[in-house]
Amino acid sequence: DAMFKQGFLNEVYKERPVKPVITRFPPEPNGYLHMGHAKAIAIDFGFARYHGGETILRFDDTNPDEEKEVYFESIINLVKWLGFTPSAITYSSDYFQKLFELAKELIKKDKAYVCHCNETEIKLQRGGKEGKEGPRYRCKHAEQDVETNLKKFQDMHDGKYEPQTAFLRMKQDIENGNPQMWDLAAYRIPKNKTQHVRAPEWKMFPTYDFTHCLVDSFEKITHSLCTTEFILSRESYEWLNKSLEVYEPMQREFGRLNVSGTIMSKRDLKKLVEGGVVRGWDDPRLYTLIAIRRRGIPPGALLAFVNELGVTTAKTVIQIVRFEQTVRRYLEFTVPRLMLVLDPIPVTIEDVEETQEVEVPYSPKDPKFGTHKVRFTKTVYIDRADFREDDIKGYFRLAPGKTVGLLNAPHPIKATSFTKDEVTGKVTGVTAVFDKETKPKTYIQWVPDNSIKLEVRIQRPLFKSDDPKTVEGGFMNDINPDSETVYTEALIEEGFNEVRQKAPWPVTAGEEGGDSGPETVRFQAMRVAYFAMDSDSTDDKIVLNRIVSLKEDSGK
Ligand code: ATP
Ligand code: MG
Ligand code: MG
């Protein structure tokens, strides 16, 4: 909770040290949440929780052209996944009538007018490009009397205007240096006359600038926390609540969280999904929250990361490797360990007469994980990468005449011979004997006969560069052709069944509120990587995703 105890968020609280604290997380239901939203969720919910208050999940659904049912559901699930419980789920559209009444109040106070100017005209009135091309002025509509404005506003409400032929504009302060005070739009008629799912009777809709501060006020939000793009909007936020003499929440702004080496904008992600470059919006190579969840990253690790970064007003651009380092550290102490072989070759150990059982701890770091039994069979499987046909200097794994240790097995083994497929040239089997004399330099993982077969997907960064959007020809020219390797013949020891049954494995870090589903079957495959079960798994076929490698830059 260091995030709330000191620094920016502590200062925000000190500016208004009230109880109870009420915050809101206000997503627009127009896309899937991404990693940046996790920061906003952690701040909005965490701040209220830290101060003994509560948080409303509010769908800012004022733009029917963009909204879809799936996004609502996904957002609710992800907030829960992160371990937070909203005190209420609300919708800006619930307040359309109340907002309409207040808009009429504003007109009566001569602080709003119905304007029929087009985009070009409005731009000119606002001083042209960046407000620097000419003097600012108001159009003739600003002179209309209250009666006319009320009548026209009612006509907008009744659907008597075509899209974009009438706006309600706030009469703010065009002398002010802040563009957010230059008579912003309060109501508009949507381009496509799209029907609002939750409010089908409405033909005009309030803008963000009109809605957000008022709904914050209706919901008695004490601290309205948002990202720094809204700094200039703070003045209009305060202006409207003051003008209408309603309860005034306090808006404060923190820096966004962006991730380098990937893209997060909806439009760009859509191209990847529709172009078949990835498996969907939740492809583990993406940084949407559904992708992060599917990849098996524990919510606690994501929150730990946000906490580590801290909160200031500066924008944070993080490198993927830095995030993975936190995930790795989190997993080290919270998941069991198993033996898995990606590309198996059989090794027959001549000295093994009958199968023995060895007792193996699930975690060398924490006895609380318990132990399980592994069969040590006459034929075991090792990874192709751990065998060489010719021994060389400095090589410490298995080769003819060379001894290697088998993790958790009774004795080291020495290879005596091997067989090869004449067509493919690939090694098909190795014969070995016990070597009780030599102390091996390396221990490798193995699995017994009759282990569980599965598919393993090793994902790597989807893009080659740190800033895919600046690559010539666009991000589509920056796709890493090796972003996924699939092993279809991988084997895992039977302990996997128990790990799967007990998932989510009892964790020692963080709170894991809504952490459920196949992706909570997480473990470390010794010497390989951290893995989680993929949602593509069926009764007959298990699929794993790599959560992170064991070490930074490990080539596997
Ligand atoms: P996007 O266009 O990326 O979807 P947005 O600003 O439209 O983002 P909303 O869905 O309206 O996002 O956001 C809900 C909340 O999440 C807002 O308070 C917003 O400030 C916050 N948020 C969005 N993106 C980030 C980010 N990258 N880092 C931190 N907070 C963010
Ligand atoms: Mg938005
Ligand atoms: Mg958004």
XYZ file of C-alpha atoms and ligand atoms in Angstrom, residues 24-41 43-44 60 75 208 212 225-230 254-258 264-266, ligand 1:
69
model
C -15.296 5.608 -9.325
C -13.729 3.697 -12.196
C -15.453 5.068 -15.323
C -14.613 3.029 -18.440
C -16.222 3.748 -21.761
C -17.640 0.352 -22.821
C -16.124 0.715 -26.283
C -13.269 -1.789 -26.124
C -11.362 -4.307 -24.065
C -9.422 -2.995 -21.099
C -5.641 -2.960 -21.373
C -2.684 -2.842 -19.049
C -3.055 0.923 -18.550
C -6.574 0.410 -17.228
C -5.188 -1.953 -14.585
C -3.308 1.014 -13.189
C -6.475 3.122 -13.098
C -8.412 0.281 -11.437
C -5.674 3.477 -8.074
C -9.444 4.054 -7.997
C -19.625 5.890 -19.227
C -14.972 -5.129 -17.765
C -18.156 13.565 -21.776
C -18.634 13.216 -16.266
C -9.058 10.387 -10.268
C -8.182 10.345 -13.957
C -5.205 10.555 -16.287
C -3.305 13.730 -17.102
C -4.894 14.306 -20.539
C -7.759 15.675 -18.480
C -2.148 10.902 -12.529
C 0.237 9.810 -15.304
C -0.785 7.129 -17.812
C 0.908 3.784 -17.995
C 2.064 2.826 -21.461
C -2.684 -0.952 -27.274
C -5.013 1.182 -29.341
C -8.299 -0.466 -30.248
P -8.347 3.998 -24.327
O -8.681 4.999 -25.407
O -6.929 3.539 -24.321
O -9.342 2.893 -24.238
P -9.615 5.812 -22.522
O -8.929 6.982 -21.925
O -10.663 5.966 -23.539
O -8.477 4.793 -22.978
P -11.594 4.721 -20.745
O -12.032 3.387 -21.185
O -12.528 5.830 -20.907
O -10.176 4.971 -21.367
O -10.909 4.731 -19.348
C -11.369 4.452 -18.075
C -10.332 4.992 -17.118
O -9.068 4.380 -17.346
C -10.125 6.490 -17.283
O -10.182 7.100 -16.002
C -8.767 6.616 -17.883
O -8.131 7.781 -17.447
C -8.052 5.346 -17.398
N -7.012 4.942 -18.339
C -7.149 4.692 -19.654
N -5.967 4.394 -20.216
C -5.035 4.450 -19.226
C -3.614 4.254 -19.165
N -2.906 3.947 -20.242
N -2.998 4.388 -17.974
C -3.708 4.692 -16.879
N -5.032 4.902 -16.858
C -5.703 4.787 -18.011
